XYZ file of N, CA and C in Angstrom:
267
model
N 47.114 -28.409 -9.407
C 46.741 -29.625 -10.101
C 45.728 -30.402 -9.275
N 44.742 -30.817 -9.581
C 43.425 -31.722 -8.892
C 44.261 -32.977 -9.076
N 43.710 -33.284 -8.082
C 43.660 -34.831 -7.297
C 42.920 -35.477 -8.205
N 43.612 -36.749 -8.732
C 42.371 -37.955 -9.477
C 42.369 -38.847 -8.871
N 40.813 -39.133 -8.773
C 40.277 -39.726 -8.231
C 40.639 -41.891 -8.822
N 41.488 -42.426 -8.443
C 41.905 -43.574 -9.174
C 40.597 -44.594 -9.041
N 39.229 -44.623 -8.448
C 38.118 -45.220 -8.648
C 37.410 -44.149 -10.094
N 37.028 -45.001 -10.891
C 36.304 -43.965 -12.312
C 35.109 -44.224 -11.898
N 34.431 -44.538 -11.055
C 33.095 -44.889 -10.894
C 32.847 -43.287 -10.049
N 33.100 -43.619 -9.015
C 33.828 -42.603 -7.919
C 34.179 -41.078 -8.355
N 34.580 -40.602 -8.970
C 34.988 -39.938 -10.052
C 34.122 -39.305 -11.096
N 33.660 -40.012 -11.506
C 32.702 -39.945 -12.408
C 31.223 -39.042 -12.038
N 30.726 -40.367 -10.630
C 30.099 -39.806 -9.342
C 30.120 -37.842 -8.963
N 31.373 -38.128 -8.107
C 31.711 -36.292 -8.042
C 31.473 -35.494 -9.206
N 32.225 -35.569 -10.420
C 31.941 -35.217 -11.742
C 30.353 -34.458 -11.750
N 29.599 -35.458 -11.454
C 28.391 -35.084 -11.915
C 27.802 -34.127 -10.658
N 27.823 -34.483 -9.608
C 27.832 -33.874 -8.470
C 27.972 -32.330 -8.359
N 28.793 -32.262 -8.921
C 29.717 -30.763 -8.953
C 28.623 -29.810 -10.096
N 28.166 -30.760 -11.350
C 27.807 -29.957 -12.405
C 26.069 -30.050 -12.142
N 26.005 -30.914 -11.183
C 24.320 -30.749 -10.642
C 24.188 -29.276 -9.491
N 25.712 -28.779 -8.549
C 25.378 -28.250 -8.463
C 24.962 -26.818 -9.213
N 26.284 -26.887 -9.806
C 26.727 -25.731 -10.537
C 25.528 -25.111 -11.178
N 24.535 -26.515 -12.360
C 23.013 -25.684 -12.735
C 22.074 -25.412 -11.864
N 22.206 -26.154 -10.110
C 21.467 -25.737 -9.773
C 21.661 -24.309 -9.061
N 22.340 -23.787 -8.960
C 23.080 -22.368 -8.342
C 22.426 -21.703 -9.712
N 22.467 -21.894 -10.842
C 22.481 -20.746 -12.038
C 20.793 -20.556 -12.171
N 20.265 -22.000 -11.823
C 18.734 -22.122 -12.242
C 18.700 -21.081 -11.043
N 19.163 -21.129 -9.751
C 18.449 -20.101 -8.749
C 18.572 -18.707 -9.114
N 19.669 -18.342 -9.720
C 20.155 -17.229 -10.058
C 19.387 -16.540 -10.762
N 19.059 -17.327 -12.087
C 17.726 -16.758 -12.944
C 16.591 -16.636 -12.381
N 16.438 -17.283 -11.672
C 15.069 -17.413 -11.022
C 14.801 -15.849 -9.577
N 16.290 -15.661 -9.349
C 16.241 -14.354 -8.587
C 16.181 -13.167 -9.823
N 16.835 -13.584 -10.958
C 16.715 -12.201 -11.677
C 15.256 -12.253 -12.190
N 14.641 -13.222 -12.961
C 13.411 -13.190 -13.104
C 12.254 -12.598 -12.008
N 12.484 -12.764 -11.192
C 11.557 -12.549 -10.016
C 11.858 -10.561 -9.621
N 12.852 -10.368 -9.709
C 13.540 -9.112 -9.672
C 12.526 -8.079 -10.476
N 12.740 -8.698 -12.024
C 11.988 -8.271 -13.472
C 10.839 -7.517 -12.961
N 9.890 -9.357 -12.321
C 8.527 -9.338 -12.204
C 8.088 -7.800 -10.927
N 9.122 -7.930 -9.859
C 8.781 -7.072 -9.427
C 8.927 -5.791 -10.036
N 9.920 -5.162 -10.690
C 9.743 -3.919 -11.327
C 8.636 -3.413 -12.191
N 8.200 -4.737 -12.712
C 6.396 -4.490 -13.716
C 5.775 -4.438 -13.163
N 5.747 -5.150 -11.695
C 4.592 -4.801 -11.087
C 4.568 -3.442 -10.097
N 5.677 -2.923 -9.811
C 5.928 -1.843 -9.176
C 5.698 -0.682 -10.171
N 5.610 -0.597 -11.096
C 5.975 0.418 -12.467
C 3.876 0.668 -12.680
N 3.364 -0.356 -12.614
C 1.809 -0.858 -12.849
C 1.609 0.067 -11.710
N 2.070 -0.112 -10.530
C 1.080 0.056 -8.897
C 1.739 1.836 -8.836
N 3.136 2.262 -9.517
C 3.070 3.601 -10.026
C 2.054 4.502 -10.436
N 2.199 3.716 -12.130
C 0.858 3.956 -13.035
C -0.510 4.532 -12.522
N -0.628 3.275 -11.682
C -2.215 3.528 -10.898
C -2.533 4.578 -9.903
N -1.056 4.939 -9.365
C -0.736 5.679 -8.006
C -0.915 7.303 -8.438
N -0.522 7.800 -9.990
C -0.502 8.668 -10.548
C -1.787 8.832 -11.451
N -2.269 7.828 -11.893
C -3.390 8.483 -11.912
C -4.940 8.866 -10.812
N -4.715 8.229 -9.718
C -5.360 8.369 -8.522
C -4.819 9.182 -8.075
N -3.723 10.306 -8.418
C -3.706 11.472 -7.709
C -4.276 12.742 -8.535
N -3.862 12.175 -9.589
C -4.639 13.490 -10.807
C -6.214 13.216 -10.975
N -6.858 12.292 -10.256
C -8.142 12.347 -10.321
C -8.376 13.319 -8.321
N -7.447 12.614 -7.680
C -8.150 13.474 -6.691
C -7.366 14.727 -6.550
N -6.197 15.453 -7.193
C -6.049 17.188 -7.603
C -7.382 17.479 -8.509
N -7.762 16.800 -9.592
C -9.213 17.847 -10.111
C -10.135 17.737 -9.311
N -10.240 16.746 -8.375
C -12.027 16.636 -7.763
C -10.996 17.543 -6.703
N -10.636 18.013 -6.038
C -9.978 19.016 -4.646
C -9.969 20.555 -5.534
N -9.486 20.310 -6.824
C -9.663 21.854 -7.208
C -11.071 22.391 -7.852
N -11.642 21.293 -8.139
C -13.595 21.524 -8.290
C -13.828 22.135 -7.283
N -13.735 21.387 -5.354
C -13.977 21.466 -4.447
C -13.712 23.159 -4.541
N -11.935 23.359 -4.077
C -12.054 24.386 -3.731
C -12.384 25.722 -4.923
N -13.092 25.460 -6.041
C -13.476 26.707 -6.745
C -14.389 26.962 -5.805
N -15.722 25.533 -6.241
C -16.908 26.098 -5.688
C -16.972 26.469 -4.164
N -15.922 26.161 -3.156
C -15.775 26.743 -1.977
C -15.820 28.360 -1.972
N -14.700 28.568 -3.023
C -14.074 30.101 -3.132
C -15.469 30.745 -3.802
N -16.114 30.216 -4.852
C -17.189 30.744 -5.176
C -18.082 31.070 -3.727
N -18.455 30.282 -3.025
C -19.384 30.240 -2.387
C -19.190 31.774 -0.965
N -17.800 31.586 -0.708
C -17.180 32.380 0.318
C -17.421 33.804 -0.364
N -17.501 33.412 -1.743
C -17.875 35.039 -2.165
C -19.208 35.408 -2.487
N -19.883 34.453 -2.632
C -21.568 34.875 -2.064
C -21.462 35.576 -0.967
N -21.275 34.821 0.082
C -21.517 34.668 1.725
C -20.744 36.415 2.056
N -19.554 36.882 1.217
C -18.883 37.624 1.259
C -19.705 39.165 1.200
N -20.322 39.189 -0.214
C -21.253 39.894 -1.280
C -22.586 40.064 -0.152
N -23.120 39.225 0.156
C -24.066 38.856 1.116
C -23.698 39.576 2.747
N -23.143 39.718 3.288
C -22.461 40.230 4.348
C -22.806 41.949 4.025
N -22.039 42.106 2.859
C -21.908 43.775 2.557
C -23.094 44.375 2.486
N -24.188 43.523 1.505
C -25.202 44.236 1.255
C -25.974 44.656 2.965
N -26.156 42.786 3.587
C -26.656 43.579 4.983
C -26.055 44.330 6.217
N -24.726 44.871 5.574
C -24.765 45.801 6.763
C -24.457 47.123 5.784
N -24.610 47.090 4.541
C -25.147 48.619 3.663
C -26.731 48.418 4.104
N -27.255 47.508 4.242
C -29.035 47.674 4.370
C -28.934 48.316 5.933
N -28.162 47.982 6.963
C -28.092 48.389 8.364
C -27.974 49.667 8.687
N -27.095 50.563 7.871
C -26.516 51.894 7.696
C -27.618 52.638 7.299
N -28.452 52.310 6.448
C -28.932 53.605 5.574
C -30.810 53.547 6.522
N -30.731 52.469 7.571
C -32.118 52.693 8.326
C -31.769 54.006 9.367
């Protein structure tokens, strides 16, 4: 059983006290879940961006290494012929 307070002024006082804190605890509360939210949209966005900046640099790395592999097989092709040209002097 609570204690009453036999001043109503007094009383009254605490009363309100109690329920100033109470919204202010809930206003913080929302204000942590809101903020929570904001970060997941913005984490979900900086994803987004993260995935497509990797599928742009897998095609420009597999451009790279065709025309590498192309090239190694010039250089390859190129090799054979001059030492078939070396053999047959």
């Amino acid at each position: 059983m609570r204690n009453r307070d036999p001043d109503a002024d007094r009383a009254a006082l605490a009363k309100l006290k109690a329920q100033h804190k109470k919204e202010k605890k809930g206003a913080i509360r929302e204000l942590r879940k809101d903020n929570r939210f904001l970060a997941s949209v913005q984490q979900e966005k900086q994803d987004a961006k993260d995935r497509e900046y990797k599928a742009r640099m897998s095609k420009a790395f597999a451009s790279l290494e065709s025309e590498r592999a192309e090239q190694k097989k010039e250089e390859k092709a190129k090799m054979r012929e001059k030492r078939r040209a070396g053999k047959k002097k």
